CSV table of C-alpha atoms in Angstrom, one decimal:
chain,number,residue,atom,x,y,z
A,113,LYS,CA,-3.9,4.9,17.1
A,114,GLN,CA,-1.0,6.2,15.0
A,115,GLU,CA,-1.8,8.6,12.2
A,116,VAL,CA,-0.1,9.5,9.0
A,117,THR,CA,-0.9,12.8,7.3
A,118,GLN,CA,0.0,14.1,3.9
A,119,ILE,CA,-0.3,17.7,3.0
A,120,PRO,CA,-1.2,19.1,0.5
A,121,ALA,CA,-3.8,16.7,-0.8
A,122,ALA,CA,-3.2,18.0,-4.3
A,123,LEU,CA,-0.4,19.9,-6.0
A,124,SER,CA,0.1,21.2,-9.6
A,125,VAL,CA,3.5,22.4,-10.8
A,126,PRO,CA,5.1,23.3,-14.1
A,127,GLU,CA,7.6,20.9,-15.6
A,128,GLY,CA,11.2,21.2,-14.5
A,129,GLU,CA,10.3,22.4,-10.9
A,130,ASN,CA,12.0,20.7,-7.9
A,131,LEU,CA,9.3,19.7,-5.4
A,132,VAL,CA,8.8,18.4,-1.9
A,133,LEU,CA,6.0,16.1,-0.7
A,134,ASN,CA,5.4,15.9,3.0
A,135,CYS,CA,4.4,13.0,5.3
A,136,SER,CA,3.9,13.5,9.0
A,137,PHE,CA,3.3,10.8,11.6
A,138,THR,CA,2.2,11.0,15.3
A,139,ASP,CA,4.6,8.5,17.0
A,140,SER,CA,8.4,8.7,16.7
A,141,ALA,CA,8.8,5.0,17.5
A,142,ILE,CA,8.7,4.2,13.8
A,143,TYR,CA,10.1,0.9,12.4
A,144,ASN,CA,10.2,2.0,8.8
A,145,LEU,CA,8.5,4.4,6.3
A,146,GLN,CA,7.7,3.6,2.7
A,147,TRP,CA,6.9,5.9,-0.2
A,148,PHE,CA,4.6,4.7,-3.0
A,149,ARG,CA,3.4,6.0,-6.3
A,150,GLN,CA,-0.1,5.1,-7.6
A,151,ASP,CA,-1.3,5.8,-11.2
A,152,PRO,CA,-5.1,6.1,-11.8
A,153,GLY,CA,-6.7,2.7,-11.8
A,154,LYS,CA,-3.5,0.9,-11.0
A,155,GLY,CA,-1.8,-0.7,-8.0
A,156,LEU,CA,0.9,0.9,-5.9
A,157,THR,CA,4.6,1.0,-6.9
A,158,SER,CA,7.1,1.1,-4.1
A,159,LEU,CA,9.6,4.0,-4.6
A,160,LEU,CA,11.7,4.1,-1.5
A,161,LEU,CA,11.8,2.4,1.9
A,162,ILE,CA,13.6,4.1,4.9
A,163,GLN,CA,14.4,2.1,8.0
A,164,SER,CA,14.3,3.8,11.3
A,165,SER,CA,18.1,3.8,11.6
A,166,GLN,CA,18.4,5.7,8.2
A,167,ARG,CA,18.1,9.4,7.5
A,168,GLU,CA,17.5,9.2,3.8
A,169,GLN,CA,17.3,7.0,0.7
A,170,THR,CA,17.8,8.0,-2.9
A,171,SER,CA,16.7,6.5,-6.2
A,172,GLY,CA,17.4,8.5,-9.4
A,173,ARG,CA,15.6,11.8,-9.2
A,174,LEU,CA,13.9,10.9,-5.9
A,175,ASN,CA,15.2,11.4,-2.4
A,176,ALA,CA,13.3,10.5,0.7
A,177,SER,CA,14.3,11.7,4.2
A,178,LEU,CA,13.2,10.7,7.6
A,179,ASP,CA,13.3,12.8,10.8
A,180,LYS,CA,11.8,10.8,13.6
A,181,SER,CA,12.2,13.6,16.2
A,182,SER,CA,10.0,15.9,14.3
A,183,GLY,CA,7.7,13.1,13.0
A,184,ARG,CA,8.3,14.0,9.3
A,185,SER,CA,9.4,12.4,6.1
A,186,THR,CA,9.8,14.3,2.8
A,187,LEU,CA,10.0,13.0,-0.7
A,188,TYR,CA,12.0,15.3,-2.9
A,189,ILE,CA,11.5,15.0,-6.7
A,190,ALA,CA,14.1,16.8,-8.8
A,191,ALA,CA,13.4,18.3,-12.2
A,192,SER,CA,9.8,17.1,-12.3
A,193,GLN,CA,8.4,15.7,-15.6
A,194,PRO,CA,4.8,15.2,-16.8
A,195,GLY,CA,5.4,11.4,-16.3
A,196,ASP,CA,5.7,12.1,-12.6
A,197,SER,CA,2.0,12.9,-12.4
A,198,ALA,CA,0.4,10.4,-10.0
A,199,THR,CA,-0.7,10.1,-6.4
A,200,TYR,CA,2.1,9.7,-3.9
A,201,LEU,CA,1.4,7.8,-0.7
A,202,CYS,CA,3.5,7.2,2.4
A,203,ALA,CA,3.0,4.4,4.9
A,204,SER,CA,4.6,3.8,8.3
A,205,ILE,CA,5.0,0.8,10.5
A,206,TRP,CA,5.7,1.2,14.2
A,207,GLY,CA,8.0,-0.7,16.4
A,208,GLY,CA,5.7,-3.4,17.8
A,209,SER,CA,3.3,-3.7,14.9
A,210,TYR,CA,3.1,-5.5,11.6
A,211,ILE,CA,0.2,-3.3,10.3
A,212,PRO,CA,1.2,-0.3,8.2
A,213,THR,CA,-0.7,3.0,8.4
A,214,PHE,CA,-1.1,4.8,5.1
A,215,GLY,CA,-1.6,8.5,4.5
A,216,ARG,CA,-4.3,9.5,2.1
A,217,GLY,CA,-1.8,10.7,-0.5
A,218,THR,CA,-0.8,13.8,-2.5
A,219,SER,CA,-2.2,14.0,-6.0
A,220,LEU,CA,0.6,15.5,-8.2
A,221,ILE,CA,0.1,17.0,-11.6
A,222,VAL,CA,3.1,18.2,-13.5
A,223,HIS,CA,2.1,20.2,-16.6
A,224,PRO,CA,4.2,20.8,-19.6
B,67,ASN,CA,8.5,-12.0,-14.0
B,68,ALA,CA,4.8,-11.2,-13.6
B,69,GLY,CA,5.2,-10.0,-10.0
B,70,VAL,CA,1.9,-10.0,-8.2
B,71,THR,CA,-1.2,-11.1,-10.1
B,72,GLN,CA,-4.8,-10.8,-9.0
B,73,THR,CA,-8.0,-12.3,-10.4
B,74,PRO,CA,-10.6,-11.2,-11.3
B,75,LYS,CA,-10.0,-7.6,-12.3
B,76,PHE,CA,-13.7,-6.6,-11.8
B,77,GLN,CA,-16.6,-8.3,-10.1
B,78,VAL,CA,-20.2,-7.4,-9.3
B,79,LEU,CA,-21.9,-9.3,-6.6
B,80,LYS,CA,-25.4,-9.2,-5.0
B,81,THR,CA,-25.7,-8.9,-1.3
B,82,GLY,CA,-25.3,-12.2,0.4
B,83,GLN,CA,-23.3,-13.9,-2.4
B,84,SER,CA,-19.8,-15.3,-1.8
B,85,MET,CA,-16.7,-15.1,-3.8
B,86,THR,CA,-12.9,-15.6,-3.5
B,87,LEU,CA,-10.3,-13.2,-4.7
B,88,GLN,CA,-7.1,-14.9,-5.9
B,89,CYS,CA,-3.6,-13.6,-5.6
B,90,ALA,CA,-0.3,-15.1,-6.7
B,91,GLN,CA,3.4,-13.9,-6.6
B,92,ASP,CA,6.4,-15.2,-8.4
B,93,MET,CA,9.1,-13.4,-6.5
B,94,ASN,CA,9.6,-16.2,-3.8
B,95,HIS,CA,8.4,-13.7,-1.1
B,96,ASN,CA,7.6,-15.0,2.3
B,97,SER,CA,5.0,-12.4,3.3
B,98,MET,CA,1.7,-11.5,1.6
B,99,TYR,CA,-1.1,-9.0,2.3
B,100,TRP,CA,-4.6,-8.1,1.5
B,101,TYR,CA,-5.7,-4.4,1.5
B,102,ARG,CA,-8.8,-2.5,0.6
B,103,GLN,CA,-8.8,1.1,-0.7
B,104,ASP,CA,-11.8,3.3,-0.2
B,105,PRO,CA,-12.2,7.0,-1.1
B,106,GLY,CA,-11.5,9.2,1.9
B,107,MET,CA,-10.3,6.2,4.0
B,108,GLY,CA,-7.0,5.4,2.3
B,109,LEU,CA,-5.6,1.9,2.3
B,110,ARG,CA,-6.3,-0.4,5.1
B,111,LEU,CA,-4.9,-3.9,5.8
B,112,ILE,CA,-7.4,-6.7,6.0
B,113,TYR,CA,-5.3,-9.7,6.7
B,114,TYR,CA,-1.7,-10.7,6.2
B,115,SER,CA,0.5,-13.8,6.1
B,116,ALA,CA,4.0,-13.3,7.5
B,117,SER,CA,5.1,-16.7,6.1
B,118,GLU,CA,3.6,-19.9,4.6
B,119,GLY,CA,1.3,-21.5,7.1
B,120,THR,CA,0.5,-18.4,9.1
B,121,THR,CA,-2.2,-15.7,8.8
B,122,ASP,CA,-3.1,-12.7,11.1
B,123,LYS,CA,-5.8,-10.1,11.2
B,124,GLY,CA,-5.1,-6.6,10.1
B,125,GLU,CA,-7.0,-3.4,10.7
B,126,VAL,CA,-10.4,-4.4,9.1
B,127,PRO,CA,-10.8,-8.3,9.1
B,128,ASN,CA,-14.5,-8.5,9.8
B,129,GLY,CA,-16.5,-10.2,7.0
B,130,TYR,CA,-13.4,-11.7,5.4
B,131,ASN,CA,-11.4,-15.0,5.6
B,132,VAL,CA,-8.0,-15.8,4.0
B,133,SER,CA,-6.1,-18.9,3.0
B,134,ARG,CA,-2.3,-19.1,2.4
B,135,LEU,CA,-2.5,-21.9,0.0
B,136,ASN,CA,1.2,-22.2,-0.5
B,137,LYS,CA,4.2,-19.8,-0.6
B,138,ARG,CA,3.0,-18.3,-3.9
B,139,GLU,CA,-0.8,-17.9,-3.3
B,140,PHE,CA,-2.9,-16.0,-0.9
B,141,SER,CA,-6.7,-15.9,-1.3
B,142,LEU,CA,-9.3,-13.6,0.2
B,143,ARG,CA,-12.9,-14.9,0.7
B,144,LEU,CA,-16.1,-13.0,1.2
B,145,GLU,CA,-18.6,-15.4,2.7
B,146,SER,CA,-21.7,-13.2,2.5
B,147,ALA,CA,-21.0,-10.0,0.6
B,148,ALA,CA,-22.4,-6.7,1.9
B,149,PRO,CA,-22.6,-3.2,0.2
B,150,SER,CA,-20.0,-2.0,2.7
B,151,GLN,CA,-17.5,-4.3,1.1
B,152,THR,CA,-17.7,-2.4,-2.2
B,153,SER,CA,-14.1,-1.4,-2.7
B,154,VAL,CA,-10.8,-1.9,-4.6
B,155,TYR,CA,-8.9,-4.8,-3.2
B,156,PHE,CA,-5.1,-5.0,-3.5
B,157,CYS,CA,-2.8,-8.0,-2.8
B,158,ALA,CA,0.8,-7.3,-2.0
B,159,SER,CA,3.9,-9.3,-1.1
B,160,SER,CA,7.3,-8.7,0.5
B,161,GLU,CA,10.4,-10.7,1.0
B,162,SER,CA,10.0,-10.6,4.7
B,163,GLU,CA,7.6,-9.1,7.3
B,164,ARG,CA,7.7,-5.3,7.3
B,165,GLY,CA,9.8,-5.2,4.1
B,166,ARG,CA,9.3,-3.4,0.9
B,167,GLU,CA,5.9,-4.2,-0.5
B,168,TYR,CA,5.0,-5.0,-4.1
B,169,PHE,CA,1.4,-4.6,-5.1
B,170,GLY,CA,-0.9,-6.3,-7.6
B,171,PRO,CA,-3.1,-4.4,-10.0
B,172,GLY,CA,-6.2,-4.6,-7.9
B,173,THR,CA,-9.7,-6.1,-8.0
B,174,ARG,CA,-12.7,-3.6,-8.3
B,175,LEU,CA,-15.6,-5.2,-6.4
B,176,THR,CA,-19.1,-3.8,-6.4
B,177,VAL,CA,-21.8,-5.3,-4.1
B,178,THR,CA,-25.3,-4.3,-4.9
């Protein structure tokens, strides 16, 4: 069974810092990888989706990269703000499957 | 655009009772999904519907049934609720299978 791991489970940073969230997966035959944000008590919001043929995707202050050979994706957040505080989850789908596997998330706190 | 809506927001059931969770999307998406989110387990797919008229099992389908009523609506039924089904349930949709997913706000279900 494929696994998706997110380390660290929690992160606290001062406002303005650039930060990187990590997502690793066990099988390089990935179809796509998606990054989500979840605020407490809310549903998930899709941030970026990277197809297996892509190396990165950007949206505003967010940049997600995908390295299939090393089994890693990173979400880079530039100039972090208190409003970025949330749990960030990654989810992968593999080539022959329609069932995504989610990581357990990184809980981010950005303090003023 | 309401996006993905779910009813009810909260529900308490006694063991053995039945209920149906409703989900609707107004984005003309073809694919719809039901997930459960449990502490320490992450998000897991229960059932999905790749297109109107089709449904398939996800990772944890036991104890649940689904109906894709039309392109907009996808319901999840618990025929005989068990305490192990206490969870937060999310509905999601995507334009196509394995595409970017848009989540509803969730239903918090407690089975006593």
